[in-house]
Coordinates of C-alpha atoms in Angstrom, one line a residue:
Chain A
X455 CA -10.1 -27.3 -1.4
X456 CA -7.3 -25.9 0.7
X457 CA -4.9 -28.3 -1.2
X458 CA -6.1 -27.5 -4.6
X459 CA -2.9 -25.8 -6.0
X460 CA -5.2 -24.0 -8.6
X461 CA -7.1 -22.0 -5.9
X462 CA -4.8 -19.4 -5.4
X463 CA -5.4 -18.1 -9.2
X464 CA -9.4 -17.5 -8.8
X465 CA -10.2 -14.8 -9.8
X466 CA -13.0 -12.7 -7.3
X467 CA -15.0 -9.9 -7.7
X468 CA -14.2 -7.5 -4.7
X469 CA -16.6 -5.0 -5.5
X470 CA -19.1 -5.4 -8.6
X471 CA -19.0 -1.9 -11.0
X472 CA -21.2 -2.4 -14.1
X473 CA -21.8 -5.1 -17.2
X474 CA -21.2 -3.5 -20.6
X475 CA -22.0 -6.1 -23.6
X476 CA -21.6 -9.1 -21.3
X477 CA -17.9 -8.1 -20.1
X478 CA -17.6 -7.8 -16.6
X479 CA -15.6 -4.8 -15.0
X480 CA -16.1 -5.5 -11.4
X481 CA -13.0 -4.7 -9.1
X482 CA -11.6 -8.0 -8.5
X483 CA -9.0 -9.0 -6.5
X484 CA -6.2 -9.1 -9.2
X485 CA -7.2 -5.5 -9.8
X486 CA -6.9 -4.9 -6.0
X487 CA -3.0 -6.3 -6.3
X488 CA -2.3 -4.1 -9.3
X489 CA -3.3 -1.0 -7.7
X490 CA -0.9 -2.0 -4.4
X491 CA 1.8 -3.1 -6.6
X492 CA 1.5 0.3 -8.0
X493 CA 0.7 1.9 -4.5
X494 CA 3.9 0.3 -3.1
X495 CA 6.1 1.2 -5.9
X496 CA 5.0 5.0 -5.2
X497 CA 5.6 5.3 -1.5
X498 CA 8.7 3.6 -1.7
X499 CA 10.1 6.0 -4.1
X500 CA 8.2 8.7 -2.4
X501 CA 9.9 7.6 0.9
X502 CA 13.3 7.8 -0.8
X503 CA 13.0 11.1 -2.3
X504 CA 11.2 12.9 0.2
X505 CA 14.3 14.1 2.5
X506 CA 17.3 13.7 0.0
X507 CA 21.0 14.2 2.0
X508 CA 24.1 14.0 0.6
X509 CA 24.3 10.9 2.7
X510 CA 21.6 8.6 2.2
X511 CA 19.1 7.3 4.7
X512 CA 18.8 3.6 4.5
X513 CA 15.2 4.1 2.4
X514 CA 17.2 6.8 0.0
X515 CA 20.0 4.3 -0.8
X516 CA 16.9 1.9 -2.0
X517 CA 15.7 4.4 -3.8
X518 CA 19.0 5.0 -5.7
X519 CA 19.8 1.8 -6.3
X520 CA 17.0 1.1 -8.2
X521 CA 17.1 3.8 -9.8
X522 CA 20.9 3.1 -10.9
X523 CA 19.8 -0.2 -11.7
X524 CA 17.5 0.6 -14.5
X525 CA 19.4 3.5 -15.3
X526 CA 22.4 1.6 -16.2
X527 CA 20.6 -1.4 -18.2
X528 CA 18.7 1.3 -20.2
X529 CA 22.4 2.8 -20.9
X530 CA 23.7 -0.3 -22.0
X531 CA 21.2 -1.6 -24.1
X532 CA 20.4 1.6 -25.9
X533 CA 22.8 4.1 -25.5
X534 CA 22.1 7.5 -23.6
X535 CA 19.5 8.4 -26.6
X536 CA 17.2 5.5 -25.2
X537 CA 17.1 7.4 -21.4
X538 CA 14.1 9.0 -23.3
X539 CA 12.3 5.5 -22.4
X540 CA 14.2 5.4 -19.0
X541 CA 10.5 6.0 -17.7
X542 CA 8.7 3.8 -19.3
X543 CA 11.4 0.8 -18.4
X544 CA 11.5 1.9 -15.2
X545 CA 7.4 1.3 -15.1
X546 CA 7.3 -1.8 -16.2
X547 CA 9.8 -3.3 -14.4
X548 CA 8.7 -1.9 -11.1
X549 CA 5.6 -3.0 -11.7
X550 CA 6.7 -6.5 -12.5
X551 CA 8.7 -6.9 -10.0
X552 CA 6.2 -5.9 -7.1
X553 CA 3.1 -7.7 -8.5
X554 CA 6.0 -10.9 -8.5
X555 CA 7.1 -9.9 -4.6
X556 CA 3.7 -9.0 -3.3
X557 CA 2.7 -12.8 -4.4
X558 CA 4.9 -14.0 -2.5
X559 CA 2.9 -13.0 0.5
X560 CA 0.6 -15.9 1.9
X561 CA -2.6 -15.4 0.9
X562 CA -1.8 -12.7 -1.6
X563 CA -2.7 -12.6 -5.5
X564 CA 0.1 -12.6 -7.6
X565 CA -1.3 -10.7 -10.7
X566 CA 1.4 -11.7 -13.0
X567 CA 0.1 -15.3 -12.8
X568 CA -2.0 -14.3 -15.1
X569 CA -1.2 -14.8 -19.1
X570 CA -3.7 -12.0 -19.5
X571 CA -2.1 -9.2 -17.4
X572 CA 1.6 -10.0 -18.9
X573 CA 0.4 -10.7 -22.6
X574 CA -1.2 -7.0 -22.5
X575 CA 2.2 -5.5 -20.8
X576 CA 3.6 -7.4 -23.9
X577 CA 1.7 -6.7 -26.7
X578 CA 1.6 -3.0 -25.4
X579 CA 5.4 -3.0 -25.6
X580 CA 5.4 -4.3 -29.2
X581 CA 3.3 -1.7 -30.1
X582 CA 5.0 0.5 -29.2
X583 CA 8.2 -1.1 -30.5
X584 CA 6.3 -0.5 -34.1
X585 CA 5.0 2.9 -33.7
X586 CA 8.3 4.3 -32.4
X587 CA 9.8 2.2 -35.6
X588 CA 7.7 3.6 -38.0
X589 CA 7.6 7.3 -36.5
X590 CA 11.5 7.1 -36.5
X591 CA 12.1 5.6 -40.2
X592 CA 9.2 5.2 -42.0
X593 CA 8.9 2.3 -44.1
X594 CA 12.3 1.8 -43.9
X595 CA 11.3 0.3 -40.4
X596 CA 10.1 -2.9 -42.7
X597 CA 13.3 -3.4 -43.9
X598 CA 13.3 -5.2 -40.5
X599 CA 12.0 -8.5 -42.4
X600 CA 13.8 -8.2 -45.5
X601 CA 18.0 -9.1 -44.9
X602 CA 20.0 -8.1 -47.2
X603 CA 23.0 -10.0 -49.5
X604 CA 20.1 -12.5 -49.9
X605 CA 19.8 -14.4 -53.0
X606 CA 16.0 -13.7 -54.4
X607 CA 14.9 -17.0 -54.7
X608 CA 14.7 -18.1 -50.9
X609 CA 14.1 -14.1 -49.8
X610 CA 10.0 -14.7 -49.1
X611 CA 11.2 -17.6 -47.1
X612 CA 14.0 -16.1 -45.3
X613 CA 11.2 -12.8 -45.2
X614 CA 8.3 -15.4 -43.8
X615 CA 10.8 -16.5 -41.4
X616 CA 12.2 -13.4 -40.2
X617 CA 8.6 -11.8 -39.7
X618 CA 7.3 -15.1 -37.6
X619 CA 10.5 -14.4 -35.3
X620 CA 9.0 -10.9 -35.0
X621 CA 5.5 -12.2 -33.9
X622 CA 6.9 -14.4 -31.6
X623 CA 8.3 -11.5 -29.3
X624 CA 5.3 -10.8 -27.7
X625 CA 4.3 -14.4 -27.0
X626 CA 7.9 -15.7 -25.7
X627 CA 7.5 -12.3 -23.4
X628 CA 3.8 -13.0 -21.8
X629 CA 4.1 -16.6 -21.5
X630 CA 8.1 -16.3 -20.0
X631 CA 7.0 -14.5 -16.9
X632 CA 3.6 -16.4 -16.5
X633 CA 4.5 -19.6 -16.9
X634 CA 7.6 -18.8 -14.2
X635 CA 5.3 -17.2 -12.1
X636 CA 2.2 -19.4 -12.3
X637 CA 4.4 -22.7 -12.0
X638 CA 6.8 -22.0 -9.2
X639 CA 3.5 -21.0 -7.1
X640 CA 2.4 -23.9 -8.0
X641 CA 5.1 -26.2 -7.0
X642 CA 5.4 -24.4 -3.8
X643 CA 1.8 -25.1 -2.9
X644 CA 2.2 -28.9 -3.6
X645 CA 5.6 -29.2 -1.7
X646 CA 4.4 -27.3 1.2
X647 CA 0.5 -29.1 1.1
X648 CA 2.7 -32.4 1.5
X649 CA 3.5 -31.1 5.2
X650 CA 0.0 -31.0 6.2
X651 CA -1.5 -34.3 4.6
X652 CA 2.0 -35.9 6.2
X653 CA 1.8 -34.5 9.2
X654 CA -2.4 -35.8 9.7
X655 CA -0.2 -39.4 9.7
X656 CA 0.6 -39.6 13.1
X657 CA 4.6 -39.9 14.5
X658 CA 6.3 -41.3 11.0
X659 CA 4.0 -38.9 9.1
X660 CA 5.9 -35.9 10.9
X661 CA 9.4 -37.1 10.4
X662 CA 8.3 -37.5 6.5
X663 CA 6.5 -33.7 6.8
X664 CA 10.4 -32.9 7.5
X665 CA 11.6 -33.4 3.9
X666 CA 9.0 -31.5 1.7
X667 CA 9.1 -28.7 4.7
X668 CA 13.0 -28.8 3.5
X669 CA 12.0 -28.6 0.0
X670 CA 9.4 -25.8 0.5
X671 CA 12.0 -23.6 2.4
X672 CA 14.3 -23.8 -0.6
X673 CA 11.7 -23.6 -3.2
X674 CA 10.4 -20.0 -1.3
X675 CA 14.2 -18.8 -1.6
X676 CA 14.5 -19.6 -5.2
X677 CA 10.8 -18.0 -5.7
X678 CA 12.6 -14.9 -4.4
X679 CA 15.8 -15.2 -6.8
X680 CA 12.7 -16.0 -9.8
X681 CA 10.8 -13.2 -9.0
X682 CA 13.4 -10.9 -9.4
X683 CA 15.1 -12.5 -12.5
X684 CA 11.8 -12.7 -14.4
X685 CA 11.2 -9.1 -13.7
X686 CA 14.9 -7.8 -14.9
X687 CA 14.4 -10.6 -18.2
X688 CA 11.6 -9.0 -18.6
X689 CA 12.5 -5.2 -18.6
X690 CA 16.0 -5.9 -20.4
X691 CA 14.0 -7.6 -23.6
X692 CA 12.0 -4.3 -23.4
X693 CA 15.3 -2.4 -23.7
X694 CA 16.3 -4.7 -26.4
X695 CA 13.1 -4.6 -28.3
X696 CA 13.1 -0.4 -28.0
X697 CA 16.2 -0.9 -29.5
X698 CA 15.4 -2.6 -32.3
X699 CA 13.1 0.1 -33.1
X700 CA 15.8 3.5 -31.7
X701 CA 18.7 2.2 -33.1
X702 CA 19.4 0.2 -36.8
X703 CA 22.9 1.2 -36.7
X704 CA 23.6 -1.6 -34.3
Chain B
X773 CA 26.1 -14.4 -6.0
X774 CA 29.5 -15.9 -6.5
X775 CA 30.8 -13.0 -7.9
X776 CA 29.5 -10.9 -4.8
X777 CA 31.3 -13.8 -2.8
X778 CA 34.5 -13.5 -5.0
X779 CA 34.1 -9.9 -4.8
X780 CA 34.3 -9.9 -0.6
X781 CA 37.5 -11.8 -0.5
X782 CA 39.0 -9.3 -2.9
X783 CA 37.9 -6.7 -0.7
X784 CA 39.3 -8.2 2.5
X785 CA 42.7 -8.9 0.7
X786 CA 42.6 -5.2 -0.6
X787 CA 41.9 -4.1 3.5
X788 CA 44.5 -6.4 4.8
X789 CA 47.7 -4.0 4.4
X790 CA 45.8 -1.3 6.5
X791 CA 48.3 0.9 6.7
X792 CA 48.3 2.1 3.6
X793 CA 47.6 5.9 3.8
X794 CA 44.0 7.2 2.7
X795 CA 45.7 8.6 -0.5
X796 CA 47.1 5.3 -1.6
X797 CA 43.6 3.8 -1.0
X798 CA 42.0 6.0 -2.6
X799 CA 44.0 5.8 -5.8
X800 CA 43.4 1.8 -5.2
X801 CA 40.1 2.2 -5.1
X802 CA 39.5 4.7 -8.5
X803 CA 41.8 2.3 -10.4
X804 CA 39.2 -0.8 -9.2
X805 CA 36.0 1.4 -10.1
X806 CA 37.5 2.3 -14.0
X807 CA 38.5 -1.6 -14.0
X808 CA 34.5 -1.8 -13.4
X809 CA 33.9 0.0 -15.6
X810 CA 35.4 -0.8 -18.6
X811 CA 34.9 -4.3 -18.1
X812 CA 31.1 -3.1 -18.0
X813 CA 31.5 -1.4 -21.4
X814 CA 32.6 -4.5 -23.3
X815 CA 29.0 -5.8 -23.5
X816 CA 28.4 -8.1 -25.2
X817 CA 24.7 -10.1 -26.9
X818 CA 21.6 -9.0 -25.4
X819 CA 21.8 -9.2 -21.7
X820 CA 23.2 -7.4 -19.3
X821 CA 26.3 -7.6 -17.8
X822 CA 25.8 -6.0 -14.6
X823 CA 24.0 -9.1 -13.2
X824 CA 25.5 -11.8 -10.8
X825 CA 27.3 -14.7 -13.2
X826 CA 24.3 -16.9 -11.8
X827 CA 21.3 -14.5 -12.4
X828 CA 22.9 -14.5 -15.9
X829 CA 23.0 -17.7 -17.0
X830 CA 19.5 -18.7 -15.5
X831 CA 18.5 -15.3 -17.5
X832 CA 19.5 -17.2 -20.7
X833 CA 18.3 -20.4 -19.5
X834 CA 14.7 -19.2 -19.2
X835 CA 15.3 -16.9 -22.4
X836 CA 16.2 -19.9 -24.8
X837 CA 13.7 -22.2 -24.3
X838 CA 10.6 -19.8 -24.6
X839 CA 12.2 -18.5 -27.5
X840 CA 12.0 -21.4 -29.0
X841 CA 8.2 -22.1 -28.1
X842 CA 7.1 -19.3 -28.5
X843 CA 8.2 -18.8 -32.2
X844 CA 6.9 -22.6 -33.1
X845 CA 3.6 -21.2 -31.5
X846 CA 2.9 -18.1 -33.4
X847 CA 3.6 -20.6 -36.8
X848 CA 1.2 -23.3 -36.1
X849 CA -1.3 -20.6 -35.4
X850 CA -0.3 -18.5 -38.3
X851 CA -0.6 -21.6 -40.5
X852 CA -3.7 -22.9 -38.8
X853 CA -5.4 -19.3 -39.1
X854 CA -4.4 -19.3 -42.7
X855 CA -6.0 -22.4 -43.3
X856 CA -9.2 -21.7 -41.3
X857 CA -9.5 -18.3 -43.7
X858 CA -8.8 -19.7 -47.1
X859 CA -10.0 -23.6 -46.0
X860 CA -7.0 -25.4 -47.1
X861 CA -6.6 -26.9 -43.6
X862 CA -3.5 -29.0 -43.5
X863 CA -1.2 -27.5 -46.0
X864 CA -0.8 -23.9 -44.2
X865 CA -0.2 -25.6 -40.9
X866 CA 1.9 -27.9 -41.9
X867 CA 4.2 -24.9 -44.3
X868 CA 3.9 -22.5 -40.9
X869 CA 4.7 -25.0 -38.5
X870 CA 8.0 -26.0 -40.2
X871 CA 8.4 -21.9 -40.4
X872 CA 7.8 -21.6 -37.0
X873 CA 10.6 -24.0 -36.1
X874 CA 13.1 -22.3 -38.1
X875 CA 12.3 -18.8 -36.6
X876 CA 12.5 -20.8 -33.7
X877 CA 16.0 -22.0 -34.0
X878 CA 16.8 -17.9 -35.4
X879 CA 15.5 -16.8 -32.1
X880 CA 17.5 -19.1 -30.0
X881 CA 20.6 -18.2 -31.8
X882 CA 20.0 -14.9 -31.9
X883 CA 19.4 -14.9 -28.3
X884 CA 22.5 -16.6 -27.7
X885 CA 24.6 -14.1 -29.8
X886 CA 25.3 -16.2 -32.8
X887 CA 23.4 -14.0 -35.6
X888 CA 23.5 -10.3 -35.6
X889 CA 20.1 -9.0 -35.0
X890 CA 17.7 -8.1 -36.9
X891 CA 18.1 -4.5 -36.5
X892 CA 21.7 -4.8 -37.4
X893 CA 20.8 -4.9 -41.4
X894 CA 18.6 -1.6 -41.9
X895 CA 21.8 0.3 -42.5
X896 CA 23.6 -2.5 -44.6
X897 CA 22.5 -0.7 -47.6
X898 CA 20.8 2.6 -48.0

């Protein structure tokens, strides 16, 4: 059991609430990591805002950066009319990128190894991506599926093809950032359960250990580097999907 | 990360005459900064261009290949939802499926910057 490389998914009920039509809404562990992802987020910025000098304090310039950071990708991507969804970006990629750093805690959950926590950050954002659409344009918003300079005859096809590209959006979002998350924690638990069954060899066993110890070190780096990226891919296709939806001109 | 590297030497070759007077250094400096930032404005495709050259490509890297899944996905289970509704099980899968991969491939190249986007057409004609 403590080598399964599965285990560190289960799901457990921490505290159980109530039944309602056979689902289950106990508080369960992955709920537990979602609230201190959210907690953490909260008194970190707290932290950084609460004593603002003209000069930062180490915890202020944290605070700044990050905001700068989003700041400037939500410029980028949508111009200064899409700071109205500065918020919103700013949510979602905080929140992704402390449930990813949180797991990388031993013995912490890591709540976006679940496809079911990213698929519904997902399919919200496309949601949203349509109502802001259609609020904005109307049913010119369809004109989305429906390129134009096309001759009629393949325009259903070029139509069926453009509105699958659309659907996929949401899936190529959720199953980006689980599959990266779910995998690397994966691999890391196999490289670094090679040390132990190894090192139960004896004196050649432990020389052996060396090399996946190596490879475990390295892997726990680049978890680092993937935690971040996958939260920033994440956030930026957010911008670009927003944008899709704030901007037609280009 | 190599840029942050290539970005250090530049900085220790800027600091080397020293004895260049704050004014010159400043002026130095606000010329670097609007280099910055002009060289941020050219952006260009759908990423960002404030990350490291590194965190960039593996961006893309990771960006491509779900893309392409992803799209060949939602077909086959288009097609095989189709079928399961109107009980013509092969033919929608099989139609979808071959959709799927061409949205696929339309994803991927859109991704990398090689067709406009979608969005780009709504104001084609009014």
């Amino acid at each position: 059991m403590a080598n399964d490389p599965l285990h560190q998914f289960q799901i457990k009920p921490i505290i159980d609430l109530f039944n309602v039509g056979g689902m289950d809404f106990s508080f369960t562990n992955s709920s537990l990591f979602m609230v201190a992802a959210a907690g953490t987020v909260s008194a970190i910025l707290f932290a950084a805002s609460r004593s603002a000098s003209l000069v930062p304090s180490r915890i202020q310039s944290i605070g700044e950066l990050w905001y700068e950071f989003v700041a400037n990708m939500v410029r980028q991507v949508m111009g200064s009319e899409g700071m109205k969804f500065f918020p919103f970006v700013f949510t979602v990629f905080s929140f992704v990128l402390m449930s990813n750093l949180l797991g990388m805690f031993p013995y912490f959950f890591t709540v976006t190894s679940h496809v079911v926590v990213t698929a519904a950050l997902a399919v919200f954002i496309i949601a949203m991506v349509v109502v802001v659409g259609l609020a904005k344009h109307g049913l010119h918003f369809f004109k989305l599926f429906v390129p134009s300079g096309v001759p009629i005859a393949i325009l259903p096809f070029i139509s069926l093809i453009e509105v699958i590209s659309f659907l996929s959006r949401p899936v190529s979002l959720a199953l980006r950032l689980f599959g990266n998350m779910m995998a690397g924690h994966i691999v890391l638990k196999v490289f670094t359960g090679f040390v132990v069954s190894l090192g139960a060899l004896g004196i050649g066993g432990i020389i052996g250990a060396l090399f996946p110890l190596a490879m475990g070190v390295a892997l726990t780096g680049f978890e680092f580097l993937v935690a971040f990226l996958q939260a920033f891919v994440f956030a930026i296709l957010t911008c670009v999907y927003l944008n899709d939806a704030l901007h037609p001109g280009h | 990360m190599a840029d942050k590297g290539k970005q250090d030497n530049g900085e220790k070759t800027g600091a080397e005459p020293g004895i260049a007077g704050p004014d010159k250094r400043f002026s130095e400096i606000s010329a670097r900064i609007a280099a910055e930032r002009r060289q941020a404005e050219t952006f260009q495709g759908e990423t960002g261009r404030r990350t490291s050259s590194l965190g960039k490509t593996w961006g893309s890297a990771f960006r491509l290949g779900s893309e392409f899944v992803a799209a060949v996905l939602v077909g086959g289970g288009l097609g095989y939802l189709i079928d399961r509704l109107l009980g013509t099980l092969p033919f929608g899968l099989i139609i979808l499926l071959l959709a799927g991969f061409a949205a696929g491939i339309l994803n991927m190249a859109r991704a990398a910057g090689r067709v406009p986007k979608a969005g780009d057409r709504m104001n084609d004609e009014p």
